[in-house]
Short mmCIF file of C-alpha atoms and ligand atoms in Angstrom, two decimals:
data_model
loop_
_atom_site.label_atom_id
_atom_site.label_comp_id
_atom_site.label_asym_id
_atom_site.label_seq_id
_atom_site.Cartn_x
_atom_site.Cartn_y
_atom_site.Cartn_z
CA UNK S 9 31.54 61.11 137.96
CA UNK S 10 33.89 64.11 138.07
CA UNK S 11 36.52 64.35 135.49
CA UNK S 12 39.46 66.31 136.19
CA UNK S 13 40.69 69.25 134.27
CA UNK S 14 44.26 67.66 132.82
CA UNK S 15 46.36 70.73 131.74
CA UNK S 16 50.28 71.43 130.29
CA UNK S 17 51.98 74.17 131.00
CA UNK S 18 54.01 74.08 127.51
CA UNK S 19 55.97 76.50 125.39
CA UNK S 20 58.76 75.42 123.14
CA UNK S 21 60.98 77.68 124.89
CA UNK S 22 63.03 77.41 128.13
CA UNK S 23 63.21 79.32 130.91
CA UNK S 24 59.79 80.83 130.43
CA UNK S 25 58.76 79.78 133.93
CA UNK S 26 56.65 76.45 133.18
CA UNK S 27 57.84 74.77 136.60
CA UNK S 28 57.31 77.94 138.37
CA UNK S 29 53.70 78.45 137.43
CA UNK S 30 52.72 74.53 137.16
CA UNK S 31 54.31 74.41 141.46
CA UNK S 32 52.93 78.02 142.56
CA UNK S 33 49.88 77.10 140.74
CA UNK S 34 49.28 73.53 142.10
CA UNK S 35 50.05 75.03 145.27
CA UNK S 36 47.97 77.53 145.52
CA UNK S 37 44.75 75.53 144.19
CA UNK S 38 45.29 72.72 146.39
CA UNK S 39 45.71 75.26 149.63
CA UNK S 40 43.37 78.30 148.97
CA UNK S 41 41.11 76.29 146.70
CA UNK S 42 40.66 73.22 148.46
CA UNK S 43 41.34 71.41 145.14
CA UNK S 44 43.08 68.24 144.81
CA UNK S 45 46.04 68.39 142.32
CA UNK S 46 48.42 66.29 140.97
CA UNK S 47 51.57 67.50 139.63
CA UNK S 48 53.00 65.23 136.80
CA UNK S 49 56.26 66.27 135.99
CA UNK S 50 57.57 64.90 132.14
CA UNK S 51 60.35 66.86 132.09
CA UNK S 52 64.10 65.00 132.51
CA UNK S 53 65.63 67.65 134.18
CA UNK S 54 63.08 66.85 137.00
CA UNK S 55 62.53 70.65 137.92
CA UNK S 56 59.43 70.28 139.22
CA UNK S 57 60.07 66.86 141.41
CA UNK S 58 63.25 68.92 143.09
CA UNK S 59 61.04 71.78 143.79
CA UNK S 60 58.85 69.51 145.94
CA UNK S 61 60.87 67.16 147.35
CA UNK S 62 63.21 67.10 150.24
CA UNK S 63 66.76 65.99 149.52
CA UNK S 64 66.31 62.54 151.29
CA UNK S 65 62.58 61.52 149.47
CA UNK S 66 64.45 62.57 146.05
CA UNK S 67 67.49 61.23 146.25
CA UNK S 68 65.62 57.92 147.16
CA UNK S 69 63.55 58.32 144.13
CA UNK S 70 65.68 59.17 141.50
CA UNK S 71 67.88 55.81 142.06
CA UNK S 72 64.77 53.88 141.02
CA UNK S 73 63.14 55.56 138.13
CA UNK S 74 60.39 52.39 138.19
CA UNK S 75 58.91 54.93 141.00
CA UNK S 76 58.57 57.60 138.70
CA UNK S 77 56.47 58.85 135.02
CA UNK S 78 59.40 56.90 132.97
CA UNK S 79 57.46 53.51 133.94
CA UNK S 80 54.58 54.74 132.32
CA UNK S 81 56.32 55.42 128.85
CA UNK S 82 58.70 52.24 129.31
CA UNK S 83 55.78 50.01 129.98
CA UNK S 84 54.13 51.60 126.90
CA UNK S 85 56.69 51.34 124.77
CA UNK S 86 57.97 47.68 126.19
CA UNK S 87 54.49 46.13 126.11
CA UNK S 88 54.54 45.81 130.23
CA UNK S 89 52.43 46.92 132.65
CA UNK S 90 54.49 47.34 135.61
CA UNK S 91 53.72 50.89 136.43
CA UNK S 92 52.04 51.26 139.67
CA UNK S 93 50.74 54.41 140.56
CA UNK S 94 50.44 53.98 144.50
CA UNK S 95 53.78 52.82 144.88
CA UNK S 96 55.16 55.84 143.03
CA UNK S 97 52.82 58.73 143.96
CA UNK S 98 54.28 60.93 146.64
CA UNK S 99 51.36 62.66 148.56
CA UNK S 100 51.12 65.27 150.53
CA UNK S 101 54.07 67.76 149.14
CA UNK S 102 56.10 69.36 150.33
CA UNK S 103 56.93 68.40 153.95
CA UNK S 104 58.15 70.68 156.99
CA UNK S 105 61.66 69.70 158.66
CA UNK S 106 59.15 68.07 160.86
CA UNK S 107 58.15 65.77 158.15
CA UNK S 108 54.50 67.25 158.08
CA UNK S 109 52.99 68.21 155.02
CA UNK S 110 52.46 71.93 154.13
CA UNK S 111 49.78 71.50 151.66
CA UNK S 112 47.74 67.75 152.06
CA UNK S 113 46.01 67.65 148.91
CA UNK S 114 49.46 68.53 146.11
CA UNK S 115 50.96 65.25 145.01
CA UNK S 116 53.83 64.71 142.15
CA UNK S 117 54.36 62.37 140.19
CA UNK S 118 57.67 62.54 140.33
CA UNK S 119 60.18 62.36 136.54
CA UNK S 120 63.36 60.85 135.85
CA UNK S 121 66.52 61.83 134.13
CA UNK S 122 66.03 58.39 132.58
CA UNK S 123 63.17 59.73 130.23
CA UNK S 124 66.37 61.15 128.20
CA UNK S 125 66.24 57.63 126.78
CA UNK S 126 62.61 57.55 125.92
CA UNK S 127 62.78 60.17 122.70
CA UNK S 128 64.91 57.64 120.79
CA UNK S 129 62.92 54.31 121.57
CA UNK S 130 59.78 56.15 120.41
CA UNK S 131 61.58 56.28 117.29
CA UNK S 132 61.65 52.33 117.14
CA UNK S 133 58.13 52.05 117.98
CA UNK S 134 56.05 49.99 115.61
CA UNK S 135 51.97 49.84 115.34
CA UNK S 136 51.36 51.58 118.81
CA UNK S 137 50.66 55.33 118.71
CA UNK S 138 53.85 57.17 120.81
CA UNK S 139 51.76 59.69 121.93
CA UNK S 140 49.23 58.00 123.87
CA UNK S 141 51.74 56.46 126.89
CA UNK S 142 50.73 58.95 129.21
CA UNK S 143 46.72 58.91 128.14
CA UNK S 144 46.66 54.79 128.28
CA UNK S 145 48.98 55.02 131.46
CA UNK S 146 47.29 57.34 133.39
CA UNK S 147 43.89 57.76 132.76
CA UNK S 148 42.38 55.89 135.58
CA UNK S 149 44.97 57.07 137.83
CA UNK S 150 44.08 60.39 137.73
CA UNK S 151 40.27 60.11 138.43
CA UNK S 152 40.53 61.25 142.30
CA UNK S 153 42.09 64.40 141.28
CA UNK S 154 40.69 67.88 140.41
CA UNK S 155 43.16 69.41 138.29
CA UNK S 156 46.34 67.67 137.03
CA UNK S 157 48.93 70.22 135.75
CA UNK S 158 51.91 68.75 133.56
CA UNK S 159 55.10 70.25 133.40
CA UNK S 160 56.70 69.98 129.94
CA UNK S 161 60.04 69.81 128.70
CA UNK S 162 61.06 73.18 126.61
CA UNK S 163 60.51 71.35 123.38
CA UNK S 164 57.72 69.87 121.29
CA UNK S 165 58.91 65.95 120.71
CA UNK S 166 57.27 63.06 121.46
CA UNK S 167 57.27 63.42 125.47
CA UNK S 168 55.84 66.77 125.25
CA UNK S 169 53.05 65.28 122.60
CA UNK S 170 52.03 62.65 125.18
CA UNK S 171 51.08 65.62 127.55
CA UNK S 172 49.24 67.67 124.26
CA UNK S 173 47.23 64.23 123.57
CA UNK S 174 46.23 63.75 127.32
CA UNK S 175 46.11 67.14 128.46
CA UNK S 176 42.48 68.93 127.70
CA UNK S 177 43.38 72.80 127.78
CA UNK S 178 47.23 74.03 127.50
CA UNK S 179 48.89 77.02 129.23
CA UNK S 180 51.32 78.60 127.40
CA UNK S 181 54.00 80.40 130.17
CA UNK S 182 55.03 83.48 128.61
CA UNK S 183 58.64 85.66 128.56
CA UNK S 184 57.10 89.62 127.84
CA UNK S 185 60.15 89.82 124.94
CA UNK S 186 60.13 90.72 121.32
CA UNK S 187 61.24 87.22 120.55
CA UNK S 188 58.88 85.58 122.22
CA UNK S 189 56.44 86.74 119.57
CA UNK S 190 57.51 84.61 116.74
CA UNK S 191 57.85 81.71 118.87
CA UNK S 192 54.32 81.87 120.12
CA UNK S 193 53.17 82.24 116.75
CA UNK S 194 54.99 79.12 115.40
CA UNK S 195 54.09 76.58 118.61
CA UNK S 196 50.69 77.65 117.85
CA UNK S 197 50.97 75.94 114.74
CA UNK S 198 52.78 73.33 115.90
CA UNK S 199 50.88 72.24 118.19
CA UNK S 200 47.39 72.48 115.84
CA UNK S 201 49.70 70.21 112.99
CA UNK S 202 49.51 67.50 115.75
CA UNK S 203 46.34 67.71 116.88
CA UNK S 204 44.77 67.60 113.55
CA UNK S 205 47.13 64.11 113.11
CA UNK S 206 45.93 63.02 115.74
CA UNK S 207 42.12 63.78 115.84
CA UNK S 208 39.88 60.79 115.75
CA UNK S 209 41.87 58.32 117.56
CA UNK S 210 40.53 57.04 119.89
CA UNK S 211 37.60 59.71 119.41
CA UNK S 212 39.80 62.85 120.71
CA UNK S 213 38.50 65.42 119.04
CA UNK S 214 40.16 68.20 117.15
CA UNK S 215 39.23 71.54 118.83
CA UNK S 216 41.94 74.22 119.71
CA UNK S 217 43.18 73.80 123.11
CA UNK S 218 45.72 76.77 124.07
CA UNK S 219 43.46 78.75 126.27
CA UNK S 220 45.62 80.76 128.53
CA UNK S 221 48.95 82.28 128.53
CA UNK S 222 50.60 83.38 131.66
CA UNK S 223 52.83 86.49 131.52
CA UNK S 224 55.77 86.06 133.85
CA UNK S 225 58.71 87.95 135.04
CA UNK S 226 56.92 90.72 134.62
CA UNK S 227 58.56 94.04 135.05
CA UNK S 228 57.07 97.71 134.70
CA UNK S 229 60.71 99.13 133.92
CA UNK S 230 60.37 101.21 130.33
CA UNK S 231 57.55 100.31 128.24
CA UNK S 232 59.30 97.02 126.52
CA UNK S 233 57.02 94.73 128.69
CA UNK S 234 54.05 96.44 128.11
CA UNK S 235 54.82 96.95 124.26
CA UNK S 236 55.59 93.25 123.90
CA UNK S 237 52.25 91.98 125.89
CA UNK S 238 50.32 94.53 123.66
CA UNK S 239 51.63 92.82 120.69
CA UNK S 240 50.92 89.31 121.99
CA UNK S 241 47.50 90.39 122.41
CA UNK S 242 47.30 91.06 118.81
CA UNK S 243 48.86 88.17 117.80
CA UNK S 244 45.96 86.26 119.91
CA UNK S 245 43.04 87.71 117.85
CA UNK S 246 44.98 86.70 115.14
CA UNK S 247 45.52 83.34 115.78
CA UNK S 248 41.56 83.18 117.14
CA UNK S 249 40.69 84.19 113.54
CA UNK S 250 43.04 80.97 112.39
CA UNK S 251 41.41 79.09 114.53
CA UNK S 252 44.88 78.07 115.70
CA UNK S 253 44.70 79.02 119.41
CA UNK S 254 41.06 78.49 121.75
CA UNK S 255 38.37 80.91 120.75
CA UNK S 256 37.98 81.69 124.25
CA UNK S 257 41.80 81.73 125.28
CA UNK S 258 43.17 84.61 127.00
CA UNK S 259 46.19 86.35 128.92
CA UNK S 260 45.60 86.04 132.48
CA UNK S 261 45.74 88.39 135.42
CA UNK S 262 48.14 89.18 137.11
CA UNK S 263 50.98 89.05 135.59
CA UNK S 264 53.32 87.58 137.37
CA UNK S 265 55.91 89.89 138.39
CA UNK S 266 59.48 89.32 138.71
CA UNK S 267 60.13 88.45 142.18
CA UNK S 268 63.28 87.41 144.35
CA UNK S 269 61.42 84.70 146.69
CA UNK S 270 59.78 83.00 143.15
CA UNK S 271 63.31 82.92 142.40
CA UNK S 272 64.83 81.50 145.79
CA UNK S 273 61.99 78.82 146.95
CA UNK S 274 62.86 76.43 144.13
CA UNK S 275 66.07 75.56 146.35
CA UNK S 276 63.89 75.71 149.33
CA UNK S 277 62.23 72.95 148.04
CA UNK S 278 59.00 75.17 148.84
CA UNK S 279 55.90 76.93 146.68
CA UNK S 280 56.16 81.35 147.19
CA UNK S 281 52.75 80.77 149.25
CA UNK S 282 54.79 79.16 151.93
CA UNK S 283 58.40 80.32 151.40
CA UNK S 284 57.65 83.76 150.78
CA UNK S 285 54.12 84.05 152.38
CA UNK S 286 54.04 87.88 152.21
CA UNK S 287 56.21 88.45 148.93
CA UNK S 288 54.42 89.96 145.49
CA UNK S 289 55.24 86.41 144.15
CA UNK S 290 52.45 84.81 146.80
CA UNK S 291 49.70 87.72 146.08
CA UNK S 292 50.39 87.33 142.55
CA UNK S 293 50.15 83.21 142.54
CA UNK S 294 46.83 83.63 144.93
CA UNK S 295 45.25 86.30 142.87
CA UNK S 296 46.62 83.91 139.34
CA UNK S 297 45.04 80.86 140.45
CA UNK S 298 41.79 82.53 140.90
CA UNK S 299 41.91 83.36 137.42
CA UNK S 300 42.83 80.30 136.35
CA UNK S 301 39.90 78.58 138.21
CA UNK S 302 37.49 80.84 136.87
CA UNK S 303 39.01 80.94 133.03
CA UNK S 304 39.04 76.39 132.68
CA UNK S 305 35.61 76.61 133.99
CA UNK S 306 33.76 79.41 131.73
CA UNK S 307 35.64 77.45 128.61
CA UNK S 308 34.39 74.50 130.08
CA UNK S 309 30.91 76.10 129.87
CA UNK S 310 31.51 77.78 126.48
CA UNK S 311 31.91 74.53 124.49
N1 LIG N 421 58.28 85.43 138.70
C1 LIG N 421 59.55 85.08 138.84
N2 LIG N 421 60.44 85.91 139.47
C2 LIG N 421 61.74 85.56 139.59
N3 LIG N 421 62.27 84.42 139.13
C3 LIG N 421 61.45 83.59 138.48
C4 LIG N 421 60.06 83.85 138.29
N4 LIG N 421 59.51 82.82 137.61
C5 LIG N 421 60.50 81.96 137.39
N5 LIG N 421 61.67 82.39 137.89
C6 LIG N 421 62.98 81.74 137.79
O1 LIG N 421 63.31 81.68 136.41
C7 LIG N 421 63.98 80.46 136.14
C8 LIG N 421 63.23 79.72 135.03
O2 LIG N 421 61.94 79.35 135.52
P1 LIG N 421 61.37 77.90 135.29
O3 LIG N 421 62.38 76.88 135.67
O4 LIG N 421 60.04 77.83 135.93
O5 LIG N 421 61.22 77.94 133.70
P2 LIG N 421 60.90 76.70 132.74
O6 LIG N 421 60.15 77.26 131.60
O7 LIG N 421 60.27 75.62 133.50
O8 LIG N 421 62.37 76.29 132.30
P3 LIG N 421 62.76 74.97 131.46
O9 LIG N 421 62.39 75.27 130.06
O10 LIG N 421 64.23 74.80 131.67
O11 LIG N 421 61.97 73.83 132.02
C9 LIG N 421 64.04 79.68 137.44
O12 LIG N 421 65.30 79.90 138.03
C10 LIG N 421 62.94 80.30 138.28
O13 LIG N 421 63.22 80.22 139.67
MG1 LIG N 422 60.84 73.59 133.68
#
């Protein structure tokens, strides 16, 4: 049976373009690729879910967050089992005016600004493992899919650790700064701290799982972008040698440049491949997602 490839777009910081890439991305797999994806946004902001969705299906939605990924934690954290995946689901996104889908095979599982309430209660939790709500919740949900891509909060609590215990491989979105050094550096660490508390339950195994990061924003003004990418790459062989980051991991290509209609399709509720068809921001996304096909299979291969 296949298995689909379960990844998080995660980095500790915000703004860094997680939502961007995990929408574009999805997008562009399920249209060019013919690959069926599921977005599964964890984040309470709900980025992602407003991206997709027309005013109408979200306003619907987020009045009854028993539609959305907070069931999923509730139930596991309540001891219910009310979640139904069906019934909350929403295929085919986004639509037209006309109501038609743009892209059939991108679905979201929508969020909920009620998972604010979910960091706290984990705290409470007694004898069941936090991290494994979305991993117990989901796992035979997510069987019809090819690739599920998980937008993360910008933090590394509990929520985000549900999508680091489910996800296989992690793609670390990436700000071309000076300070985003240090930060990749420590969420490397982080994030191998947790996985080595976490290895052997239920038989995960520890191996490294960053394997990509994803330049964005990406401008050739001066030579501060180019400086700072140069450095990350440094860092990388670094961290390889630490075994803290994948063996095989790498920055992909393109980078994504900055562009005007990435920045304007969020509030057209539309990916750059449809809003922006002929911008830099859809050749870059097309060109990306080839990469990113190609990179999760050959580390697929290499282990
Ligand atoms: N390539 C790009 N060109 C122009 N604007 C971009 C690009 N990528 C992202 N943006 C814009 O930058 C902002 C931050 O991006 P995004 O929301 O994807 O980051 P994030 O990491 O998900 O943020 P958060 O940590 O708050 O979840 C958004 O307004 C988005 O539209
Ligand atoms: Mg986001």
């Amino acid at each position: 049976m296949k298995k689909p490839r379960i990844v998080a777009f995660i980095n500790f910081k915000g703004g860094v373009g997680k939502t961007a890439n995990v929408v574009n991305i999805g997008a562009c797999l399920a249209k060019y690729h013919r690959k069926k994806v599921l977005i599964i946004d964890i984040d309470a902001q709900c980025n992602a879910t407003f991206w997709v969705l027309k005013r109408k299906q979200l306003s619907q939605r987020l009045e009854d967050p028993s539609r959305t990924v907070y069931q999923v934690f509730h139930d596991h954290i309540a001891g219910t089992k009310l979640f139904d995946f069906e019934n909350s689901v929403i295929r085919g996104v986004p639509v037209s005016d006309e109501g038609f889908p743009y892209i059939a095979q991108l679905d979201i599982l929508p969020s909920s600004i009620d998972l604010m309430s979910i960091e706290e209660r984990f705290s409470g939790m007694q004898g069941k493992p936090y991290f494994a709500a979305l991993h117990s919740g989901l796992k035979d949900c997510v069987k019809e899919y090819d690739y599920v891509l998980i937008d993360c909060p910008p933090n590394i609590y509990g929520i985000s650790k549900n999508a680091l215990y489910f996800a296989d491989y992690y793609v670390v979105p990436y700000l071309p700064d000076f300070l985003s050094l240090s930060g990749f550096r420590l969420f490397s660490k982080l994030v191998q701290k947790f996985q080595y508390q976490v290895s052997g339950y239920q038989n995960k195994k520890f191996n490294p799982r960053i394997c990509a990061v994803i330049i964005n924003r990406y401008r050739s003004i001066g030579n501060v972008f180019d400086q700072s990418v140069n450095e990350l790459k440094l860092e990388m062989r670094n961290l390889k040698t630490q075994k803290l980051i994948h063996q095989c991991s790498a920055i992909l290509t393109p980078y994504i440049r900055d562009c005007v209609r990435v920045a304007e399709c969020s509030n057209a509720h539309q990916p750059v491949i449809i809003y922006g068809e002929k911008s830099i921001g859809a050749y870059d996304y097309f060109k990306l997602s080839d990469a990113f096909i190609n990179h999760i299979e050959e580390i697929i291969w290499a282990c």
